Coordinates of N, CA and C in Angstrom, one line a residue:
G1 N 154.6 141.4 108.1 CA 153.7 140.8 106.8 C 154.3 139.4 106.7
H2 N 153.7 139.2 105.1 CA 154.1 137.9 105.1 C 155.0 137.8 103.0
N3 N 155.6 137.4 102.8 CA 156.2 137.4 101.4 C 154.7 136.8 100.3
I4 N 154.9 136.2 99.2 CA 153.9 135.6 98.8 C 153.9 134.5 98.7
K5 N 155.0 134.2 99.1 CA 155.2 132.4 99.3 C 155.2 131.6 100.2
E6 N 155.2 132.8 101.2 CA 155.0 132.1 102.6 C 153.2 132.6 102.5
L7 N 152.6 133.3 102.1 CA 151.3 133.2 102.1 C 150.9 132.0 101.7
N8 N 151.6 131.3 100.5 CA 150.7 130.5 99.3 C 150.9 129.1 100.3
H9 N 152.2 129.2 101.4 CA 151.9 128.6 101.9 C 151.2 128.0 102.8
I10 N 150.6 129.2 103.9 CA 149.9 129.0 104.4 C 148.3 128.8 104.4
V11 N 148.2 129.0 102.7 CA 146.9 128.7 101.8 C 146.6 127.2 101.4
E12 N 147.9 126.7 101.5 CA 147.9 125.4 100.6 C 147.8 124.0 102.4
N13 N 148.2 124.9 103.1 CA 148.1 124.1 104.9 C 146.5 124.2 105.0
A14 N 145.9 125.5 104.7 CA 144.7 125.5 105.3 C 143.6 124.8 104.6
I15 N 144.0 124.1 103.5 CA 142.8 123.1 102.7 C 143.0 122.6 102.9
E16 N 144.9 122.0 103.0 CA 145.3 120.5 103.3 C 144.9 120.9 105.3
F17 N 144.6 121.2 105.8 CA 143.8 120.1 106.8 C 142.9 120.4 106.8
K18 N 141.7 121.0 106.1 CA 140.0 121.2 105.9 C 139.9 119.8 105.4
T19 N 141.0 119.5 103.8 CA 140.2 118.7 103.6 C 140.2 117.0 104.8
K20 N 141.8 116.6 105.8 CA 142.0 116.0 106.9 C 140.5 115.8 108.2
A21 N 140.0 117.2 108.0 CA 139.2 117.7 108.8 C 137.8 116.9 108.7
S22 N 137.4 117.2 107.3 CA 136.4 116.3 107.2 C 136.3 115.3 106.3
V23 N 135.4 114.1 107.0 CA 135.1 112.8 106.8 C 133.8 112.7 105.8
P24 N 134.4 112.0 104.9 CA 133.4 112.2 103.6 C 132.7 111.5 104.0
E25 N 131.2 111.3 103.3 CA 129.6 111.3 103.6 C 129.3 110.1 102.8
K26 N 128.5 109.5 102.7 CA 128.2 108.3 101.9 C 127.0 109.1 101.7
A27 N 126.1 108.4 100.7 CA 125.4 109.1 100.7 C 123.5 108.5 100.7
D28 N 124.5 108.0 101.9 CA 123.1 106.9 102.4 C 122.8 107.7 104.1
G29 N 124.1 108.9 104.1 CA 123.6 109.9 106.0 C 124.9 109.2 106.5
R30 N 125.5 108.0 106.4 CA 126.3 107.5 107.2 C 128.0 108.2 106.6
T31 N 128.9 108.0 107.5 CA 130.1 108.7 107.5 C 131.2 107.6 106.9
E32 N 132.6 107.7 105.4 CA 133.1 106.8 105.6 C 134.0 105.9 106.8
G33 N 133.5 104.8 106.9 CA 134.3 104.3 107.6 C 133.7 103.8 108.9
S34 N 132.8 104.4 109.0 CA 131.3 104.3 110.6 C 130.5 103.3 110.0
D35 N 130.4 102.2 111.0 CA 129.6 101.7 111.6 C 127.1 102.0 111.7
Q36 N 127.8 103.2 112.4 CA 126.1 103.9 112.6 C 125.4 103.2 111.4
E37 N 123.9 103.0 112.7 CA 123.0 103.0 111.4 C 122.4 104.6 110.3
K38 N 121.9 104.4 109.8 CA 121.5 105.4 109.1 C 120.3 105.7 109.6
P39 N 120.5 107.3 110.1 CA 119.6 108.3 109.8 C 117.9 107.8 110.1
C40 N 116.9 106.9 108.4 CA 117.1 106.4 108.1 C 116.0 105.8 108.9
D41 N 117.4 105.2 109.1 CA 116.5 103.6 109.8 C 116.1 103.6 111.2
L42 N 117.5 105.1 112.0 CA 117.2 105.2 112.5 C 115.6 105.8 113.2
L43 N 115.2 106.6 112.0 CA 114.1 107.0 112.5 C 112.7 106.0 112.3
M44 N 113.0 104.7 111.2 CA 111.5 104.0 111.4 C 111.6 103.2 112.6
K45 N 112.6 103.3 113.2 CA 112.8 102.3 114.8 C 111.5 103.1 115.3
L46 N 112.0 104.8 115.4 CA 111.1 105.4 116.4 C 109.7 105.5 116.6
C47 N 109.4 104.4 114.8 CA 107.9 104.2 114.6 C 107.9 102.9 114.9
S48 N 108.4 102.7 115.8 CA 107.4 101.3 115.8 C 106.6 100.9 116.4
D49 N 106.0 102.1 117.5 CA 104.8 101.9 118.3 C 103.7 102.2 117.9
I50 N 104.0 103.2 116.7 CA 102.7 103.9 116.4 C 101.5 103.0 115.2
K51 N 100.7 103.0 115.4 CA 99.5 102.0 115.2 C 99.4 102.5 113.4
L52 N 99.9 102.2 112.3 CA 99.7 102.5 111.0 C 98.0 102.3 110.6
F53 N 97.5 102.9 109.4 CA 96.7 102.1 109.0 C 96.0 103.3 107.7
H54 N 95.3 102.9 106.8 CA 95.1 104.3 105.8 C 93.6 104.2 106.2
D55 N 92.7 105.6 105.4 CA 91.3 105.7 105.2 C 90.9 105.3 104.1
D56 N 89.5 106.1 103.9 CA 88.8 104.9 102.8 C 89.3 105.8 101.7
Y57 N 89.7 107.2 101.2 CA 90.3 107.9 100.4 C 92.2 107.6 100.6
S58 N 92.6 106.1 100.9 CA 93.6 106.2 101.2 C 94.7 107.0 101.3
N59 N 94.2 107.6 102.0 CA 95.6 108.4 102.6 C 96.0 107.6 104.1
G60 N 96.5 107.9 104.3 CA 97.7 107.6 105.3 C 97.9 108.0 106.7
Y61 N 97.5 107.6 108.2 CA 97.7 107.5 109.2 C 98.8 107.0 110.0
G62 N 98.9 107.9 111.1 CA 99.1 107.1 112.6 C 98.8 107.8 113.7
I63 N 98.6 106.5 114.9 CA 98.3 107.2 115.7 C 99.5 106.9 116.6
I64 N 99.4 108.0 116.7 CA 100.7 108.4 118.4 C 100.2 108.5 119.4
P65 N 101.3 108.2 120.9 CA 101.4 108.4 121.7 C 102.3 109.6 121.8
I66 N 101.1 110.8 122.9 CA 101.6 112.4 123.3 C 101.3 112.2 124.5
G67 N 101.7 112.7 125.7 CA 101.5 112.6 127.2 C 100.6 112.1 127.6
G68 N 100.7 111.0 127.3 CA 99.9 109.7 128.0 C 98.6 109.1 127.2
H69 N 98.2 110.0 126.0 CA 97.1 109.8 125.5 C 97.5 109.6 124.0
Y70 N 96.6 109.4 123.1 CA 96.9 108.7 121.8 C 96.1 110.2 121.0
E71 N 97.4 110.7 119.9 CA 96.8 111.5 118.6 C 96.5 111.1 116.7
T72 N 95.5 110.9 116.7 CA 95.8 110.2 115.3 C 95.8 112.1 114.4
L73 N 97.0 111.4 113.5 CA 97.9 112.7 112.4 C 98.3 112.2 111.2
S74 N 98.0 112.6 110.6 CA 98.4 112.8 108.6 C 99.5 112.2 108.7
L75 N 100.2 111.4 108.0 CA 101.3 111.0 107.7 C 102.3 111.9 107.0
S76 N 100.8 113.0 106.1 CA 101.9 113.9 104.9 C 101.6 115.3 105.8
S77 N 100.9 115.3 107.6 CA 101.2 116.9 108.0 C 102.1 116.8 108.3
K78 N 102.0 118.3 108.4 CA 103.2 119.3 109.0 C 103.2 119.0 110.3
S79 N 102.4 119.0 111.2 CA 101.9 118.0 112.3 C 102.9 116.4 112.8
F80 N 102.8 116.0 111.5 CA 103.5 114.3 111.5 C 105.1 114.8 111.5
R81 N 105.5 115.5 111.6 CA 107.4 115.2 110.4 C 107.3 116.9 111.9
L82 N 106.9 117.0 112.9 CA 107.0 117.7 113.4 C 107.7 116.7 114.9
W83 N 106.8 115.8 114.6 CA 106.4 115.5 115.3 C 107.3 114.5 116.1
L84 N 107.8 114.1 114.5 CA 109.1 112.6 114.2 C 110.3 113.8 114.7
T85 N 110.5 114.6 114.5 CA 111.6 115.3 114.2 C 112.1 115.8 115.8
G86 N 111.5 115.7 116.7 CA 111.0 116.3 118.4 C 111.7 115.3 118.4
R87 N 110.7 113.7 118.5 CA 110.9 112.8 119.1 C 112.8 111.7 118.4
F88 N 113.3 112.3 117.3 CA 114.3 112.1 116.7 C 115.4 112.6 117.7
Y89 N 115.2 113.4 117.6 CA 116.3 114.9 118.5 C 116.3 114.3 119.8
L90 N 114.9 114.7 120.9 CA 115.3 113.5 121.7 C 115.8 112.6 122.4
Q91 N 116.1 111.5 121.0 CA 116.8 110.5 121.4 C 118.0 110.6 121.3
F92 N 117.9 111.3 120.0 CA 120.2 111.0 119.7 C 120.7 113.0 119.7
K93 N 119.5 113.4 120.4 CA 120.0 115.2 120.2 C 120.8 115.5 119.1
Y94 N 120.5 114.9 117.8 CA 120.4 115.7 116.9 C 119.1 115.6 115.6
V95 N 119.9 117.0 114.8 CA 118.9 116.7 114.2 C 118.9 116.0 112.9
P96 N 117.7 115.5 112.7 CA 118.1 114.4 110.6 C 117.5 115.8 109.8
R97 N 118.2 114.6 108.2 CA 118.4 115.6 107.5 C 117.2 115.9 107.1
I98 N 116.4 116.5 106.2 CA 115.2 116.5 105.5 C 115.1 115.5 104.8
Q99 N 116.1 115.2 103.8 CA 115.7 113.9 102.7 C 115.6 112.4 103.9
A100 N 116.4 112.4 104.8 CA 116.7 111.2 105.5 C 114.9 111.3 106.1
L101 N 114.1 112.5 106.7 CA 113.0 112.1 107.1 C 112.6 112.2 106.5
S102 N 112.2 112.4 104.8 CA 111.0 112.4 103.3 C 111.2 111.0 103.8
D103 N 112.4 110.8 103.5 CA 112.8 108.7 103.0 C 111.6 108.3 104.5
S104 N 111.8 108.7 105.1 CA 111.5 107.5 106.2 C 110.2 107.4 106.1
I105 N 109.0 108.8 106.5 CA 107.8 109.3 105.9 C 107.7 108.4 104.8
A106 N 108.3 108.3 103.6 CA 107.3 107.9 102.4 C 107.4 106.6 102.8
A107 N 107.9 105.3 103.9 CA 108.4 104.7 103.1 C 107.1 104.0 104.3
L108 N 106.8 104.8 105.4 CA 105.4 104.8 106.5 C 104.3 104.6 105.8
E109 N 104.2 105.7 104.6 CA 102.6 105.5 104.2 C 102.1 104.8 103.5
G110 N 103.3 104.3 102.4 CA 103.4 102.8 101.7 C 103.0 101.2 102.8
Q111 N 103.5 102.1 104.3 CA 103.9 100.5 105.0 C 102.2 100.7 105.5
A112 N 101.2 102.2 105.2 CA 100.4 102.2 106.0 C 99.1 102.1 104.4
Q113 N 99.7 102.0 103.2 CA 98.7 101.7 102.2 C 98.4 100.6 102.1
F114 N 99.5 99.9 101.8 CA 99.9 98.7 101.3 C 100.0 97.5 102.5
D115 N 100.5 97.8 104.1 CA 100.5 96.5 105.0 C 99.8 96.7 106.5
S116 N 98.7 98.0 106.4 CA 98.1 98.3 107.1 C 96.6 97.9 107.4
P117 N 95.7 98.2 107.5 CA 94.3 97.9 107.9 C 93.6 99.4 107.4
Q118 N 92.3 99.2 106.2 CA 91.6 100.5 106.2 C 91.1 100.5 107.0
Q119 N 90.1 101.8 107.6 CA 89.5 102.4 108.8 C 89.4 103.9 108.2
S120 N 87.5 103.7 109.0 CA 86.8 105.3 108.4 C 87.3 106.0 109.5
V121 N 87.4 107.6 109.3 CA 88.4 108.6 110.2 C 87.3 109.8 110.2
A122 N 86.9 110.0 111.5 CA 85.2 111.0 111.8 C 86.0 112.3 112.1
V123 N 85.0 113.3 111.4 CA 85.4 114.4 112.5 C 84.3 115.1 113.3
R124 N 85.2 115.3 114.3 CA 84.0 116.2 115.8 C 82.6 114.9 115.9
L125 N 82.0 114.0 115.1 CA 81.0 113.5 115.6 C 80.7 112.1 114.8
A126 N 80.4 110.9 115.2 CA 80.6 109.2 114.3 C 79.5 108.7 114.9
E127 N 78.7 107.8 114.8 CA 78.7 106.9 115.5 C 79.5 105.3 115.6
H128 N 78.8 104.6 115.9 CA 79.4 103.5 117.1 C 79.1 102.1 117.5
E129 N 78.2 101.2 116.6 CA 77.3 100.1 117.2 C 76.5 100.8 118.5
G130 N 75.8 101.6 116.9 CA 74.5 101.9 118.2 C 74.8 103.3 119.1
K131 N 75.8 103.3 119.3 CA 76.4 104.7 119.8 C 76.8 106.1 118.8
L132 N 76.6 107.2 119.9 CA 77.1 108.1 119.4 C 78.3 108.9 119.7
Y133 N 79.5 109.2 119.4 CA 80.8 109.4 119.9 C 81.1 111.4 119.4
L134 N 81.4 112.0 120.3 CA 81.4 113.0 120.4 C 83.3 113.6 120.7
D135 N 83.6 114.3 119.4 CA 85.5 114.6 120.3 C 85.2 116.0 120.8
L136 N 85.7 115.6 122.2 CA 85.7 117.4 122.4 C 86.7 118.4 122.1
G137 N 87.5 117.8 121.7 CA 88.2 118.8 120.6 C 89.9 119.5 122.2
D138 N 89.8 118.5 123.2 CA 90.8 119.5 124.0 C 92.5 118.3 123.9
P139 N 93.2 118.9 124.5 CA 94.2 118.8 124.3 C 94.6 117.3 125.3
D140 N 93.3 116.7 125.6 CA 93.8 114.8 126.1 C 92.9 114.4 124.9
W141 N 92.5 115.2 124.4 CA 91.8 113.8 122.8 C 90.4 113.2 123.3
R142 N 89.7 113.6 124.1 CA 89.0 112.9 125.2 C 87.7 113.1 124.7
T143 N 86.2 111.8 124.3 CA 85.3 111.9 123.8 C 84.3 111.3 124.7
V144 N 83.2 112.2 124.2 CA 81.6 112.3 125.0 C 81.0 111.1 124.0
E145 N 80.8 109.9 124.8 CA 80.0 108.3 124.4 C 78.8 108.6 125.1
I146 N 77.5 109.2 124.2 CA 75.9 108.7 124.1 C 75.4 107.4 123.6
D147 N 74.6 107.2 124.5 CA 73.5 106.1 124.2 C 72.3 106.1 124.7
G148 N 71.3 105.3 124.3 CA 70.0 105.6 125.5 C 70.0 105.6 126.6
Q149 N 71.3 105.4 127.5 CA 71.5 105.3 128.9 C 72.1 107.1 129.3
G150 N 72.0 107.8 128.7 CA 72.6 108.8 128.7 C 74.1 109.2 128.1
W151 N 74.7 110.3 129.0 CA 76.3 109.8 128.3 C 77.6 109.6 129.7
R152 N 78.5 110.1 128.8 CA 79.7 109.6 129.8 C 80.6 110.7 129.3
I153 N 81.9 111.2 129.4 CA 83.4 111.3 128.6 C 84.2 109.7 129.0
I154 N 84.8 109.9 128.0 CA 86.1 108.6 127.8 C 87.3 109.1 127.2
K155 N 87.9 108.7 127.9 CA 89.7 108.3 127.4 C 90.1 108.1 126.1
H156 N 89.4 106.8 125.8 CA 89.6 106.2 124.5 C 88.7 105.5 123.6
S157 N 88.2 106.1 122.7 CA 87.6 106.0 121.7 C 87.2 105.1 120.9
P158 N 86.3 104.1 120.7 CA 86.7 103.1 119.8 C 86.5 104.1 118.1
V159 N 86.2 105.1 118.1 CA 86.2 105.8 117.0 C 87.2 106.6 117.0
I160 N 88.0 106.1 115.4 CA 89.1 106.9 115.5 C 88.4 108.8 114.4
F161 N 89.2 109.7 115.0 CA 88.9 111.1 114.6 C 90.5 111.4 114.5
K162 N 89.7 112.8 113.4 CA 91.1 113.6 113.1 C 90.2 115.3 113.5
R163 N 91.1 115.8 113.3 CA 90.8 117.7 113.6 C 91.5 118.1 112.7
P164 N 90.8 119.3 111.5 CA 91.3 119.7 110.5 C 92.0 120.7 111.6
G165 N 92.7 122.0 110.6 CA 93.4 123.3 111.7 C 91.9 123.7 111.9
G166 N 92.7 124.8 112.8 CA 91.1 125.4 113.1 C 90.5 125.0 114.0
S167 N 89.9 123.7 114.1 CA 89.2 122.8 115.4 C 89.4 123.1 116.4
D168 N 88.4 123.6 117.3 CA 88.1 124.6 118.6 C 87.3 123.2 119.2
A169 N 87.7 123.3 120.8 CA 87.5 122.6 121.6 C 86.2 123.1 122.4
L170 N 85.5 121.7 122.1 CA 84.1 122.4 123.0 C 84.0 122.1 124.9
P171 N 82.9 122.9 125.0 CA 82.9 123.0 126.7 C 83.0 121.8 126.8
E172 N 83.2 121.3 128.2 CA 83.1 120.4 129.3 C 81.9 120.3 129.9
P173 N 81.2 119.4 128.7 CA 79.4 118.7 128.9 C 79.0 118.7 131.1
V174 N 78.9 118.9 131.5 CA 78.5 118.7 132.9 C 76.5 117.9 133.1
P175 N 76.7 116.7 134.4 CA 76.1 116.3 135.0 C 74.2 116.9 134.9
G176 N 72.8 116.5 134.5 CA 72.2 117.9 135.0 C 71.6 118.5 134.2
G177 N 70.7 119.2 134.2 CA 70.5 120.3 133.2 C 68.5 119.6 132.5
S178 N 68.7 120.7 130.9 CA 67.4 120.4 130.5 C 67.3 121.4 129.4
I179 N 67.1 120.7 128.5 CA 66.9 121.6 127.5 C 66.0 123.2 127.7
D180 N 65.5 123.1 128.7 CA 64.4 123.8 128.9 C 65.0 125.2 129.1
L181 N 66.5 124.9 129.6 CA 67.6 126.4 130.1 C 67.9 127.0 128.9
L182 N 67.7 126.5 127.5 CA 68.2 127.4 126.2 C 67.5 128.0 126.6
R183 N 65.9 127.9 126.7 CA 65.0 129.2 126.2 C 64.4 130.3 126.5
P184 N 64.3 130.7 128.0 CA 64.9 131.8 127.8 C 66.1 133.0 127.3
F185 N 66.7 132.3 126.2 CA 68.3 133.1 125.7 C 67.4 133.2 123.6
I186 N 66.5 132.2 124.1 CA 65.7 132.0 122.2 C 64.1 133.1 122.6
N187 N 64.4 134.2 121.3 CA 63.1 135.5 120.9 C 62.7 134.6 120.2
I188 N 61.7 132.8 120.9 CA 60.1 132.3 120.6 C 59.7 132.2 121.5
D189 N 58.3 132.2 120.8 CA 57.5 132.2 121.6 C 56.2 131.3 121.7
D190 N 55.8 130.7 120.5 CA 55.2 129.2 119.9 C 55.5 128.2 120.6
E191 N 55.2 127.2 120.9 CA 55.5 126.2 120.9 C 56.1 125.0 119.9
E192 N 54.8 125.3 118.8 CA 55.9 124.2 117.5 C 57.4 125.2 116.5
N193 N 57.5 126.6 117.0 CA 58.8 127.1 116.7 C 59.9 126.6 117.4
W194 N 59.6 125.9 119.0 CA 60.2 125.6 119.7 C 60.5 124.0 119.6
T195 N 59.4 123.7 119.0 CA 59.6 122.3 119.0 C 60.4 122.1 117.9
L196 N 60.4 122.7 116.5 CA 61.3 122.9 115.4 C 62.6 123.3 115.8
L197 N 62.6 123.9 116.4 CA 64.1 124.3 117.0 C 64.8 123.1 117.8
I198 N 63.7 122.6 118.7 CA 64.5 121.0 119.2 C 64.7 120.2 118.1
G199 N 64.0 119.9 117.7 CA 64.8 118.9 116.2 C 65.3 119.2 115.8
W200 N 65.7 120.4 114.9 CA 67.0 121.1 113.9 C 68.4 120.3 115.5
I201 N 68.3 121.0 116.4 CA 69.7 120.2 117.3 C 70.1 119.1 117.3
L202 N 68.3 118.1 117.8 CA 68.4 116.3 117.5 C 69.2 116.1 116.3
G203 N 69.3 116.8 115.2 CA 68.9 116.8 113.7 C 70.6 117.1 113.7
A204 N 71.2 118.1 113.6 CA 72.7 118.1 114.6 C 73.7 117.3 114.9
F205 N 73.5 116.5 115.3 CA 74.4 115.4 115.8 C 74.0 113.7 115.3
Q206 N 73.7 113.9 114.4 CA 73.3 112.9 113.5 C 74.3 113.3 112.2
P207 N 75.8 111.9 112.5 CA 76.6 111.3 111.8 C 77.1 111.6 110.6
E208 N 75.7 111.3 109.8 CA 76.1 111.6 108.2 C 74.4 111.8 108.2
G209 N 73.9 112.9 106.6 CA 72.8 113.2 106.6 C 72.0 112.9 105.6
P210 N 70.7 113.3 105.5 CA 71.1 114.5 104.8 C 70.1 115.5 106.8
Y211 N 70.9 117.2 106.7 CA 70.8 117.6 107.7 C 69.6 119.0 107.7
P212 N 68.8 118.7 108.4 CA 67.9 120.0 108.8 C 68.9 121.8 108.4
I213 N 67.5 121.7 107.8 CA 68.7 123.5 107.3 C 68.1 124.2 108.4
L214 N 68.6 125.6 109.2 CA 67.7 126.3 109.9 C 67.4 127.7 109.7
S215 N 66.2 128.1 109.4 CA 65.9 129.3 109.2 C 65.5 130.8 110.1
V216 N 66.8 130.9 110.6 CA 66.1 132.3 111.4 C 65.3 133.6 110.9
T217 N 64.2 134.1 110.4 CA 64.1 135.3 110.4 C 62.7 136.3 111.2
G218 N 62.7 137.1 111.3 CA 61.9 138.1 112.5 C 62.7 139.7 111.6
E219 N 61.7 140.9 112.6 CA 62.4 142.0 112.1 C 63.8 142.2 112.5
Q220 N 64.1 143.4 112.1 CA 65.7 144.1 112.3 C 65.2 144.4 114.5
G221 N 66.4 144.1 114.8 CA 66.4 143.9 116.5 C 65.6 143.6 117.0
S222 N 65.5 141.9 116.4 CA 64.4 140.7 117.2 C 65.3 139.8 117.5
A223 N 66.7 140.8 117.5 CA 68.2 139.0 117.8 C 68.3 137.7 117.1
K224 N 67.6 137.8 115.9 CA 68.8 136.9 115.2 C 69.6 136.8 115.4
S225 N 70.9 137.7 115.4 CA 72.2 136.9 115.6 C 72.4 136.5 117.0
T226 N 71.9 136.9 117.7 CA 71.5 136.1 119.0 C 71.6 135.2 119.2
V227 N 70.7 135.0 118.6 CA 69.8 133.7 118.8 C 70.6 132.7 117.9
C228 N 71.3 132.9 116.9 CA 72.8 132.5 115.8 C 73.7 132.1 117.2
R229 N 74.0 133.0 117.6 CA 74.9 132.6 119.0 C 75.5 131.5 119.4
F230 N 74.0 131.8 120.2 CA 73.4 130.6 120.9 C 73.6 129.4 120.5
L231 N 72.9 129.6 119.8 CA 73.3 127.9 118.7 C 73.9 127.1 119.0
Q232 N 74.8 128.2 118.1 CA 76.0 127.8 117.6 C 76.9 127.6 118.7

């Protein structure tokens, strides 16, 4: 055991040791006497290769390199914050403080708004120079380019797409085929309604409205739900 005097001595030494072991930290994230760069500056340097811009509604975006392709992320999104945090950790082997991360993202949003071009951002479908572009929604961010000569899958689209949460990938199209292959799965007998249905499908590929509205009617058990599922 220890008497009161010995215990006080142990406590005093413990407090003194803790004080000596801890190094005062400056408000900018550097330690006292350190010439290391601030985490905020390091974060900004890590973003030197991303393309910043703002959309028609003054929202900031970044086109970032991921796994051999490019993705468009909102600077205010959780996805961008996680990407930046992960990139920082891979480079420096520690996680930046929340404040440094928030300050860096705020600076990037300012650059995107005031020092970067304004560009339109599309969801799923867009028109550019007489061609249609359809975002497949796949992990490689590929796009289908459609024109009067046909269609092709491309890796780098001239259109900037964003993907809202919950967007699903589309099946990859294959060459050949005909719209008539759909008809056996659709309970439509007369040519007039079949023609209207084809018009509705084509209308869905308009980048901007107005859009035709499909009204499916029929008796109970006439496969209305099945028709809608196939058309979707």
